[in-house]
Coordinates of C-alpha atoms in Angstrom, one line a residue:
Chain G
M1 CA 38.1 16.1 -12.8
T2 CA 34.7 14.7 -12.3
G3 CA 34.6 11.4 -10.3
T4 CA 37.6 12.1 -8.0
I5 CA 36.9 11.9 -4.3
E6 CA 39.2 13.7 -1.9
I7 CA 38.6 13.1 1.8
K8 CA 40.5 15.5 4.0
H9 CA 40.9 14.9 7.7
L10 CA 37.3 13.6 8.0
N11 CA 35.8 13.4 11.5
K12 CA 32.4 12.1 12.3
T13 CA 31.0 11.8 15.8
F14 CA 27.4 10.7 16.7
D15 CA 25.7 12.4 19.7
D16 CA 29.1 13.6 21.0
E17 CA 29.6 10.0 22.2
F18 CA 31.7 7.7 20.2
C19 CA 33.9 8.6 17.3
A20 CA 32.7 6.8 14.2
I21 CA 35.5 8.2 12.0
E22 CA 38.6 10.0 13.2
D23 CA 41.0 12.0 11.1
L24 CA 40.5 10.0 7.9
S25 CA 42.1 11.1 4.7
L26 CA 41.9 9.3 1.4
T27 CA 42.0 10.2 -2.3
I28 CA 40.2 8.1 -4.9
A29 CA 41.0 8.7 -8.5
A30 CA 38.3 9.1 -11.2
G31 CA 37.3 5.8 -12.7
E32 CA 38.9 3.8 -9.9
F33 CA 37.2 0.8 -8.2
V34 CA 37.8 1.0 -4.5
S35 CA 36.5 -1.5 -1.9
I36 CA 36.3 -0.8 1.8
V37 CA 36.4 -3.8 4.1
G38 CA 36.5 -4.0 7.9
T39 CA 34.7 -5.6 10.9
S40 CA 31.3 -4.2 11.8
G41 CA 31.5 -0.9 13.7
C42 CA 34.6 0.3 11.9
G43 CA 32.7 3.2 10.4
K44 CA 32.8 2.1 6.8
S45 CA 29.0 2.6 6.3
T46 CA 29.3 6.0 7.9
L47 CA 32.1 6.9 5.6
L48 CA 30.1 5.9 2.5
R49 CA 27.0 7.7 3.8
T50 CA 29.1 10.8 4.4
I51 CA 30.5 10.7 0.8
A52 CA 26.9 10.3 -0.4
G53 CA 25.9 13.4 1.5
L54 CA 23.4 11.6 3.7
E55 CA 25.5 12.5 6.8
A56 CA 27.3 15.7 7.4
P57 CA 30.9 15.6 8.6
T58 CA 31.7 16.7 12.1
G59 CA 35.1 17.9 11.0
G60 CA 37.2 18.0 7.8
E61 CA 35.7 17.9 4.3
I62 CA 35.0 15.8 1.3
L63 CA 35.5 17.0 -2.2
C64 CA 33.9 15.3 -5.1
G65 CA 35.1 16.3 -8.6
G66 CA 36.8 19.2 -6.8
K67 CA 33.5 20.5 -5.3
P68 CA 32.7 20.2 -1.6
V69 CA 30.0 17.7 -0.7
H70 CA 26.9 19.3 0.8
G71 CA 23.9 17.0 0.9
T72 CA 23.0 14.4 -1.7
S73 CA 23.4 14.8 -5.5
P74 CA 22.6 12.7 -8.5
D75 CA 26.3 12.9 -9.3
R76 CA 26.9 10.5 -6.4
G77 CA 24.6 7.4 -6.7
L78 CA 24.1 5.1 -3.7
M79 CA 23.0 1.5 -3.9
F80 CA 21.7 -0.2 -0.7
Q81 CA 21.8 -3.7 0.6
E82 CA 17.9 -3.9 0.7
H83 CA 17.5 -2.7 -2.9
A84 CA 15.4 0.4 -1.9
L85 CA 13.5 0.2 -5.2
F86 CA 10.1 2.0 -5.0
P87 CA 7.7 -0.9 -4.5
W88 CA 4.7 0.9 -6.0
L89 CA 6.5 1.4 -9.3
T90 CA 7.5 -1.2 -11.9
V91 CA 11.2 -1.6 -12.8
R92 CA 10.9 0.6 -15.8
K93 CA 9.0 3.3 -13.9
N94 CA 11.6 3.1 -11.1
V95 CA 14.3 4.0 -13.6
I96 CA 12.2 6.7 -15.2
F97 CA 11.4 8.2 -11.7
A98 CA 15.2 8.4 -11.0
L99 CA 15.8 10.1 -14.3
K100 CA 13.0 12.6 -13.9
A101 CA 13.9 13.4 -10.3
S102 CA 17.6 14.1 -11.3
G103 CA 16.6 16.2 -14.3
R104 CA 18.3 13.8 -16.7
Y105 CA 15.3 12.3 -18.4
G106 CA 15.9 14.5 -21.4
A107 CA 19.4 13.2 -21.8
N108 CA 19.1 9.6 -20.8
G109 CA 15.3 8.9 -21.1
G110 CA 15.6 7.4 -24.6
S111 CA 18.0 4.7 -23.6
V112 CA 15.9 3.2 -20.7
G113 CA 14.7 0.3 -22.8
A114 CA 18.2 -0.5 -24.1
L115 CA 19.7 -0.2 -20.6
L116 CA 17.1 -2.7 -19.2
E117 CA 17.8 -5.0 -22.2
T118 CA 21.6 -5.1 -21.6
A119 CA 21.1 -5.9 -17.9
G120 CA 18.8 -8.8 -18.8
L121 CA 15.8 -7.0 -17.3
A122 CA 13.7 -6.6 -20.5
E123 CA 11.1 -9.2 -19.7
F124 CA 10.8 -7.9 -16.1
A125 CA 10.6 -4.2 -17.1
D126 CA 6.9 -4.0 -16.2
A127 CA 7.0 -6.2 -13.1
Y128 CA 6.8 -4.8 -9.6
P129 CA 9.7 -5.3 -7.3
H130 CA 7.9 -7.8 -5.1
Q131 CA 7.5 -10.1 -8.1
L132 CA 11.3 -10.3 -8.7
S133 CA 13.9 -12.6 -7.1
G134 CA 16.5 -11.0 -4.8
G135 CA 19.1 -11.0 -7.5
M136 CA 16.8 -9.4 -10.0
R137 CA 15.9 -6.7 -7.5
Q138 CA 19.6 -5.8 -6.9
R139 CA 20.1 -5.9 -10.7
A140 CA 17.2 -3.4 -11.1
A141 CA 18.5 -1.2 -8.3
L142 CA 22.0 -1.2 -9.9
I143 CA 20.5 -0.2 -13.3
R144 CA 18.4 2.5 -11.6
S145 CA 21.5 4.0 -9.9
L146 CA 23.5 3.9 -13.1
A147 CA 20.7 5.2 -15.4
V148 CA 21.3 8.8 -14.1
S149 CA 25.0 8.5 -15.1
P150 CA 26.5 9.3 -11.7
D151 CA 30.2 10.3 -11.6
V152 CA 30.5 8.1 -8.5
L153 CA 28.5 5.0 -7.6
L154 CA 28.6 4.1 -3.9
L155 CA 27.7 0.5 -3.1
D156 CA 26.7 -0.3 0.5
E157 CA 27.0 -4.2 0.6
P158 CA 24.7 -4.5 -2.4
L159 CA 25.2 -8.2 -2.7
G160 CA 25.3 -9.1 1.0
A161 CA 21.9 -10.7 1.1
L162 CA 22.3 -12.9 -2.0
D163 CA 23.3 -16.5 -2.4
S164 CA 26.9 -17.0 -3.5
F165 CA 26.1 -18.0 -7.2
T166 CA 23.8 -15.0 -7.8
R167 CA 26.5 -12.9 -6.1
M168 CA 29.2 -14.1 -8.5
V169 CA 27.0 -13.4 -11.5
L170 CA 26.2 -9.9 -10.3
Q171 CA 29.9 -9.3 -9.5
D172 CA 30.6 -9.9 -13.2
E173 CA 27.7 -7.6 -14.1
I174 CA 29.1 -4.8 -11.9
I175 CA 32.6 -5.2 -13.6
R176 CA 31.0 -5.1 -17.0
L177 CA 28.9 -2.0 -16.3
W178 CA 31.8 -0.2 -14.6
Q179 CA 34.2 -0.9 -17.5
A180 CA 31.6 0.3 -20.0
R181 CA 30.9 3.5 -18.2
G182 CA 34.2 4.4 -16.5
N183 CA 32.7 5.9 -13.4
T184 CA 34.2 5.8 -10.0
M185 CA 33.1 2.9 -7.8
V186 CA 33.3 2.7 -4.0
L187 CA 32.1 -0.6 -2.6
I188 CA 31.6 -1.7 1.0
T189 CA 31.7 -5.4 1.5
H190 CA 32.1 -8.1 4.2
D191 CA 33.3 -10.5 1.6
V192 CA 37.1 -10.5 1.2
D193 CA 36.9 -12.4 -2.1
E194 CA 34.4 -9.9 -3.5
A195 CA 36.8 -7.1 -2.6
I196 CA 39.7 -8.8 -4.3
Y197 CA 37.7 -9.8 -7.4
L198 CA 36.3 -6.4 -8.1
S199 CA 38.7 -3.6 -7.0
N200 CA 41.8 -1.8 -7.9
R201 CA 42.5 -0.9 -4.3
I202 CA 41.2 -2.2 -1.0
I203 CA 40.9 0.0 2.0
V204 CA 41.1 -1.9 5.3
M205 CA 39.4 0.0 8.1
A206 CA 39.8 -0.6 11.9
P207 CA 37.3 0.3 14.6
R208 CA 37.2 2.4 17.7
P209 CA 37.8 5.0 16.3
G210 CA 37.1 4.3 12.6
R211 CA 40.3 4.8 10.7
I212 CA 42.3 3.4 7.8
A213 CA 44.4 0.4 8.9
E214 CA 46.0 -0.4 5.5
I215 CA 45.5 0.3 1.8
I216 CA 46.2 -2.7 -0.4
D217 CA 46.7 -2.4 -4.2
V218 CA 45.3 -5.2 -6.3
P219 CA 47.7 -5.5 -9.3
M220 CA 45.6 -7.8 -11.4
G221 CA 43.8 -7.2 -14.7
Y222 CA 40.2 -8.0 -15.4
P223 CA 38.6 -10.5 -15.7
R224 CA 40.1 -12.1 -12.6
N225 CA 40.4 -15.7 -11.6
R226 CA 39.5 -16.6 -8.1
G227 CA 41.7 -19.7 -8.2
T228 CA 45.2 -18.2 -8.8
S229 CA 47.9 -18.1 -6.2
D230 CA 48.1 -14.3 -6.3
F231 CA 44.4 -14.3 -5.4
A232 CA 45.0 -16.7 -2.5
D233 CA 48.0 -14.7 -1.2
L234 CA 46.0 -11.5 -1.2
R235 CA 43.1 -13.2 0.6
K236 CA 45.6 -14.5 3.2
R237 CA 47.0 -11.0 3.7
L238 CA 43.6 -9.4 4.0
L239 CA 42.3 -11.9 6.5
K240 CA 45.4 -11.5 8.6
R241 CA 45.0 -7.8 8.5
L242 CA 41.4 -8.3 9.7
D243 CA 42.7 -10.6 12.5
F244 CA 40.8 -13.7 11.1
A245 CA 43.8 -15.5 9.5
A246 CA 44.9 -17.9 12.3
E247 CA 41.9 -19.9 13.4
V248 CA 39.1 -18.9 11.0
E249 CA 40.9 -19.5 7.8
Q250 CA 40.1 -23.2 7.7
E251 CA 36.4 -22.5 8.2
Y252 CA 36.4 -19.8 5.5
Y253 CA 37.1 -22.3 2.8
L254 CA 34.0 -24.4 3.7
Chain S
M1 CA -25.6 -35.2 -10.2
K2 CA -25.5 -33.9 -6.6
N3 CA -23.9 -30.6 -7.9
R4 CA -26.6 -30.2 -10.6
I5 CA -29.3 -30.5 -7.9
I6 CA -27.5 -27.9 -5.6
C7 CA -27.3 -25.6 -8.6
T8 CA -31.1 -25.7 -9.2
L9 CA -31.9 -25.0 -5.5
P10 CA -32.1 -21.2 -5.7
L11 CA -34.5 -21.5 -8.7
V12 CA -36.6 -24.0 -6.7
V13 CA -36.8 -21.9 -3.6
S14 CA -37.6 -18.7 -5.5
V15 CA -40.5 -20.5 -7.2
L16 CA -41.6 -21.8 -3.8
V17 CA -41.7 -18.2 -2.6
M18 CA -44.1 -17.3 -5.5
L19 CA -46.2 -20.4 -4.9
Q20 CA -46.5 -19.6 -1.2
Y21 CA -47.5 -16.0 -2.0
V22 CA -50.3 -17.1 -4.3
L23 CA -51.6 -20.3 -2.8
V24 CA -51.3 -19.9 1.0
P25 CA -54.1 -17.8 2.5
N26 CA -53.1 -14.5 4.2
F27 CA -53.4 -14.0 7.9
R28 CA -56.3 -11.5 7.4
E29 CA -58.6 -10.1 4.7
F30 CA -57.7 -7.0 2.8
T31 CA -60.1 -4.5 1.2
P32 CA -58.9 -3.2 -2.2
L33 CA -58.5 0.3 -0.5
D34 CA -56.1 -1.0 2.0
Q35 CA -52.7 0.5 1.3
N36 CA -50.9 -2.7 2.1
A37 CA -53.2 -5.0 0.2
P38 CA -51.1 -7.7 -1.6
T39 CA -50.2 -6.9 -5.2
N40 CA -48.5 -8.6 -8.1
V41 CA -45.4 -6.5 -7.6
W42 CA -43.9 -9.2 -5.4
L43 CA -44.6 -11.8 -8.0
W44 CA -42.9 -9.7 -10.7
F45 CA -39.9 -9.2 -8.4
M46 CA -39.5 -12.8 -7.5
G47 CA -40.3 -13.9 -11.0
F48 CA -37.3 -11.8 -12.2
F49 CA -35.0 -13.8 -9.8
A50 CA -36.5 -17.1 -10.8
L51 CA -35.9 -16.4 -14.5
A52 CA -32.4 -15.2 -13.8
F53 CA -31.6 -18.5 -11.9
A54 CA -33.2 -20.5 -14.7
A55 CA -31.1 -18.8 -17.3
W56 CA -28.0 -19.3 -15.1
N57 CA -28.7 -23.0 -14.8
V58 CA -29.0 -23.2 -18.6
A59 CA -25.7 -21.3 -19.0
A60 CA -24.1 -23.7 -16.5
V61 CA -24.9 -26.6 -18.8
F62 CA -22.8 -25.1 -21.6
S63 CA -20.2 -23.1 -19.7
K64 CA -17.8 -24.6 -17.2
R65 CA -17.2 -21.1 -15.7
A66 CA -20.9 -20.4 -15.2
H67 CA -21.3 -23.7 -13.6
T68 CA -18.4 -23.2 -11.1
Q69 CA -19.7 -19.7 -10.2
L70 CA -23.3 -21.0 -9.7
R71 CA -22.2 -24.0 -7.7
R72 CA -20.1 -21.8 -5.4
R73 CA -23.0 -19.3 -4.8
A74 CA -25.9 -21.6 -4.9
P75 CA -25.9 -22.7 -1.2
L76 CA -25.8 -19.0 0.0
L77 CA -28.5 -17.9 -2.4
T78 CA -30.7 -20.9 -1.4
V79 CA -30.4 -19.9 2.3
V80 CA -31.1 -16.2 1.5
F81 CA -34.3 -17.1 -0.5
L82 CA -35.3 -19.6 2.2
L83 CA -35.1 -16.7 4.7
V84 CA -37.3 -14.6 2.4
L85 CA -39.8 -17.5 2.2
L86 CA -39.8 -17.7 6.0
F87 CA -40.1 -13.9 6.4
D88 CA -43.2 -13.8 4.1
F89 CA -44.6 -16.7 6.0
A90 CA -44.1 -15.1 9.4
T91 CA -45.7 -11.8 8.3
L92 CA -48.3 -11.9 5.5
K93 CA -49.2 -15.5 5.8
T94 CA -49.5 -16.0 9.6
G95 CA -48.9 -12.6 11.3
W96 CA -46.6 -14.3 13.7
L97 CA -44.2 -11.3 13.8
P98 CA -45.9 -8.3 15.6
Q99 CA -48.3 -6.5 13.2
P100 CA -48.4 -3.9 11.9
F101 CA -44.8 -3.2 12.9
V102 CA -43.1 -5.8 10.6
P103 CA -44.5 -5.5 7.1
W104 CA -44.1 -8.1 4.4
P105 CA -41.8 -7.8 1.3
D106 CA -44.7 -6.9 -1.1
A107 CA -45.7 -4.0 1.2
I108 CA -42.1 -2.8 1.5
L109 CA -41.6 -2.9 -2.3
N110 CA -44.9 -1.0 -2.9
A111 CA -43.9 1.6 -0.3
I112 CA -40.6 2.2 -2.2
I113 CA -42.4 2.5 -5.5
R114 CA -45.1 4.8 -4.1
D115 CA -42.6 7.1 -2.4
R116 CA -39.9 6.9 -5.1
A117 CA -39.7 10.7 -5.8
I118 CA -39.2 11.6 -2.2
L119 CA -36.9 8.6 -1.6
L120 CA -34.8 9.6 -4.6
T121 CA -34.5 13.2 -3.3
S122 CA -33.6 11.9 0.2
L123 CA -31.0 9.5 -1.3
G124 CA -29.5 12.4 -3.2
H125 CA -29.4 14.6 -0.1
S126 CA -27.8 11.8 1.9
L127 CA -25.1 11.1 -0.7
R128 CA -24.3 14.8 -1.1
L129 CA -23.9 15.1 2.7
L130 CA -21.9 11.9 2.9
F131 CA -19.4 12.8 0.2
T132 CA -19.0 16.4 1.1
G133 CA -18.1 15.5 4.7
Y134 CA -16.0 12.5 3.6
A135 CA -14.0 14.4 1.0
I136 CA -13.2 17.2 3.5
G137 CA -12.3 14.7 6.2
V138 CA -10.1 12.7 3.9
V139 CA -8.2 15.7 2.5
L140 CA -7.6 17.1 6.0
G141 CA -6.7 13.7 7.4
I142 CA -4.1 13.1 4.7
I143 CA -2.6 16.6 5.3
T144 CA -2.3 16.2 9.1
G145 CA -1.3 12.5 8.8
V146 CA 1.5 13.2 6.4
A147 CA 2.6 16.2 8.5
A148 CA 2.6 14.1 11.7
G149 CA 4.4 11.2 10.0
W150 CA 7.0 13.6 8.5
S151 CA 7.9 16.0 11.3
V152 CA 8.4 15.3 15.0
K153 CA 7.1 18.7 15.8
A154 CA 3.8 18.2 14.0
R155 CA 3.5 14.8 15.6
Y156 CA 3.8 16.3 19.0
W157 CA 0.7 18.4 18.4
V158 CA -1.3 16.0 16.2
Q159 CA -0.9 12.9 18.3
P160 CA -2.8 14.2 21.4
L161 CA -5.6 15.4 19.1
T162 CA -6.0 11.9 17.5
K163 CA -5.8 10.3 20.9
L164 CA -8.6 12.6 22.2
F165 CA -10.9 12.3 19.2
G166 CA -10.1 8.6 18.9
S167 CA -11.5 7.9 22.3
I168 CA -14.6 10.0 22.0
P169 CA -17.2 8.7 19.5
P170 CA -17.6 11.5 17.0
V171 CA -21.4 11.6 17.3
T172 CA -21.0 12.7 20.9
W173 CA -20.3 16.2 19.5
L174 CA -23.6 16.2 17.5
P175 CA -25.8 18.2 19.8
I176 CA -23.1 20.9 20.3
I177 CA -22.4 21.0 16.6
L178 CA -26.1 21.4 15.7
I179 CA -26.5 24.2 18.2
L180 CA -23.3 26.0 17.1
A181 CA -23.4 25.4 13.3
G182 CA -25.0 28.1 11.2
S183 CA -26.8 25.5 9.1
L184 CA -27.8 22.0 9.8
F185 CA -26.2 20.8 6.6
G186 CA -22.9 22.6 7.5
G187 CA -23.0 21.1 11.0
A188 CA -23.5 17.6 9.7
V189 CA -20.7 18.0 7.1
F190 CA -18.5 19.1 10.0
L191 CA -19.5 16.0 12.0
I192 CA -18.8 13.6 9.2
A193 CA -15.5 15.3 8.3
L194 CA -14.4 15.0 11.9
A195 CA -15.4 11.3 12.1
V196 CA -13.4 10.6 8.9
W197 CA -10.5 12.8 9.8
Y198 CA -9.4 10.8 12.8
P199 CA -8.9 7.3 11.2
V200 CA -7.3 8.8 8.0
T201 CA -4.9 10.9 10.1
A202 CA -3.9 8.0 12.3
T203 CA -3.4 5.5 9.5
T204 CA -1.6 8.0 7.2
M205 CA 0.8 8.9 10.0
N206 CA 1.5 5.3 10.7
G207 CA 2.0 4.7 7.0
V208 CA 4.6 7.5 6.6
L209 CA 6.4 6.4 9.8
N210 CA 6.6 2.8 8.3
V211 CA 8.2 3.8 5.1
P212 CA 11.8 2.4 5.2
K213 CA 14.4 5.1 5.7
S214 CA 16.3 3.8 2.6
T215 CA 13.3 4.7 0.4
F216 CA 13.6 8.4 1.3
E217 CA 17.4 8.2 1.1
A218 CA 17.4 6.6 -2.3
A219 CA 15.0 9.3 -3.5
S220 CA 17.2 12.0 -2.1
T221 CA 20.3 10.7 -3.9
F222 CA 18.3 11.2 -7.1
G223 CA 17.7 14.8 -6.1
V224 CA 13.9 14.5 -5.4
S225 CA 12.6 17.9 -4.2
K226 CA 10.8 18.5 -0.9
P227 CA 7.3 18.5 -2.4
G228 CA 8.3 15.5 -4.5
M229 CA 9.3 13.7 -1.3
I230 CA 5.8 14.1 0.0
F231 CA 3.7 13.7 -3.1
K232 CA 5.8 11.2 -5.1
V233 CA 7.4 9.2 -2.3
A234 CA 5.7 9.5 1.1
I235 CA 2.1 9.3 -0.1
P236 CA 2.4 6.5 -2.6
A237 CA 4.7 4.5 -0.2
S238 CA 2.1 4.7 2.6
S239 CA -1.0 4.3 0.4
P240 CA -1.8 0.8 1.8
F241 CA -2.2 2.4 5.2
I242 CA -4.1 5.4 3.8
F243 CA -6.6 3.1 2.1
Q244 CA -7.1 1.3 5.5
G245 CA -8.1 4.7 6.9
L246 CA -10.3 5.5 3.9
T247 CA -12.2 2.2 4.5
Q248 CA -12.5 2.7 8.3
G249 CA -13.5 6.4 7.7
M250 CA -16.2 5.4 5.3
S251 CA -17.9 3.1 7.7
I252 CA -17.7 5.7 10.5
A253 CA -19.0 8.4 8.0
C254 CA -22.0 6.2 7.2
T255 CA -22.9 5.9 10.9
A256 CA -22.4 9.6 11.5
L257 CA -24.5 10.5 8.5
L258 CA -27.5 8.5 9.6
I259 CA -27.3 9.7 13.2
A260 CA -27.0 13.3 12.1
E261 CA -30.1 12.9 9.8
M262 CA -32.1 11.1 12.5
M263 CA -31.3 13.7 15.1
G264 CA -31.4 17.0 13.4
V265 CA -30.9 17.3 9.7
E266 CA -34.3 17.5 8.1
A267 CA -33.6 15.7 4.9
G268 CA -32.1 12.5 3.7
L269 CA -32.8 8.8 4.3
G270 CA -32.2 8.9 8.0
W271 CA -34.8 11.7 8.3
Y272 CA -37.2 9.8 6.0
I273 CA -37.0 6.8 8.4
N274 CA -37.9 8.9 11.4
W275 CA -40.6 10.7 9.5
Q276 CA -42.3 7.5 8.3
R277 CA -42.1 6.1 11.8
G278 CA -43.9 9.2 13.1
W279 CA -46.8 8.5 10.7
A280 CA -46.7 4.7 11.6
E281 CA -45.8 4.0 7.9
F282 CA -43.7 1.0 8.7
A283 CA -43.5 -0.3 5.1
G284 CA -41.8 3.0 4.1
M285 CA -39.5 2.8 7.0
Y286 CA -38.3 -0.7 6.0
G287 CA -38.1 0.5 2.4
A288 CA -35.6 3.2 3.4
V289 CA -33.6 0.7 5.4
V290 CA -33.3 -1.5 2.3
I291 CA -32.2 1.5 0.2
I292 CA -29.6 2.5 2.8
A293 CA -28.2 -1.1 2.9
V294 CA -27.9 -1.3 -0.9
T295 CA -26.4 2.2 -1.1
F296 CA -23.8 1.7 1.6
F297 CA -22.9 -1.7 0.2
A298 CA -22.4 -0.1 -3.3
V299 CA -20.3 2.7 -1.9
N300 CA -18.0 0.3 0.0
A301 CA -17.8 -2.0 -3.1
V302 CA -16.6 1.0 -5.2
L303 CA -14.1 1.9 -2.6
G304 CA -12.9 -1.7 -2.5
V305 CA -12.4 -1.8 -6.3
A306 CA -10.5 1.5 -6.1
R307 CA -8.3 0.1 -3.4
R308 CA -7.5 -3.1 -5.3
R309 CA -6.6 -1.1 -8.4
A310 CA -4.4 1.4 -6.5
L311 CA -2.6 -1.3 -4.5
R312 CA -1.9 -3.7 -7.4
W313 CA 1.8 -3.3 -6.7
K314 CA 1.5 -4.7 -3.3
E315 CA 2.7 -8.2 -2.4
G316 CA -0.4 -10.4 -2.0
G317 CA -2.6 -7.7 -3.5
A318 CA -4.6 -5.0 -1.5

């Protein structure tokens, strides 16, 4: 089925030196929203880039929709922390560029205007990226990624550089678009609340070598409430798993 | 009130230039057969500016925009026309500047008019040479620049070349090129292309190296093909750098053009200057200098407009 991701005994080593990922296996169901959290250097970015096809595995394999991953494909979209919009193109032309490059302009080209409209980008459609605020840029990048209708969208800390209010607005936007399209989402984040708020499952990774420490199910429906006790319990459990619970917890609420 | 007076200054000074020309006696007598005998051409020329300034002042009374523009440019224009006034005074009126080596504006204007056919041909030849060499240099420079920015292997070979040619002024090669080249025109084209190639290669390479990795990675997730990566991603992304090379290249190309024409190519404005000097026709020489200045200014202005248009997407403009 399209949109499933099967990671089988994945190994990734850089320059034969340190082991970024060691013997990692994970299956993600089609249409699932999975978050990956972990301290820096735990290999979560490497894992995402390997799923995207930007890095080749040293050992093991990744199947996406049953087919082995070799290089990048429009079936697996990737959204970056620093928007990665093409600065020389307007928002609309960025979307059209993606559609034409992926050969999906014929199928999806007609809906560009409507897509920008639903994302609140209609009045910025002909603006260049540098004219937009940080939040609007990420919104545009999200729409550009989704415009080509990928089976899987990989999000590499897409909201990490935004202020917390803009971040919450965009979290709701991501939920809305994901529910409307039903594609698989894999999100990397440093923000424990973001992981709990968005995902069906949270993968906690541990460093040296990069591996899965724990998989936590989030048995809550959408939309979620950040203030419930279930939410707080999950946050406590996650922070403890990440070794931050004891002393940092108090600071975290500031 | 003060602003109004400043606005009228260019008009006042241009009228002063005409009055000086008519009323102040010349430093020597001229026979009517003398080629440099003062004519009314200078009065027509200055009269044109005086009328234009008068019209601008009238417009400034009615239009706020015309007033702001005139007020901004008036001091500079006043100084320029004061210098013209001084120049005419130091040549035709007093002969203070060494005569006959520094002719006066009227003589220069008349020389341009007298030699207009040959000047036009020379201008055409110069422009043809300039743009042929420039176009070849730019195309080759972008090709090697993109290759060197793209691939480590290409950079290994291109970088020493740019270092070598970057440290040697391109006109150094001129004598060798003129000996080896089958035709003088071909040799000069080669020289100009070489002069342009270096800055365009260096800036293009820099530009491609400065494109963020995520830009290429994003393009690759959309399935952009290899040629697409070069033509639709690498080149537009590095266009601010490429335009820097185009501007630098143009100024080097202009220099190379004139030196080539003065040293060997027997046509063009550079050649005309030398030829006039040989005949001690100093007015014609200065006339060609004026035409060169105006032409190069225009060429660079067109390049500037193209640059601003192409880089509209950039933060803070081009």
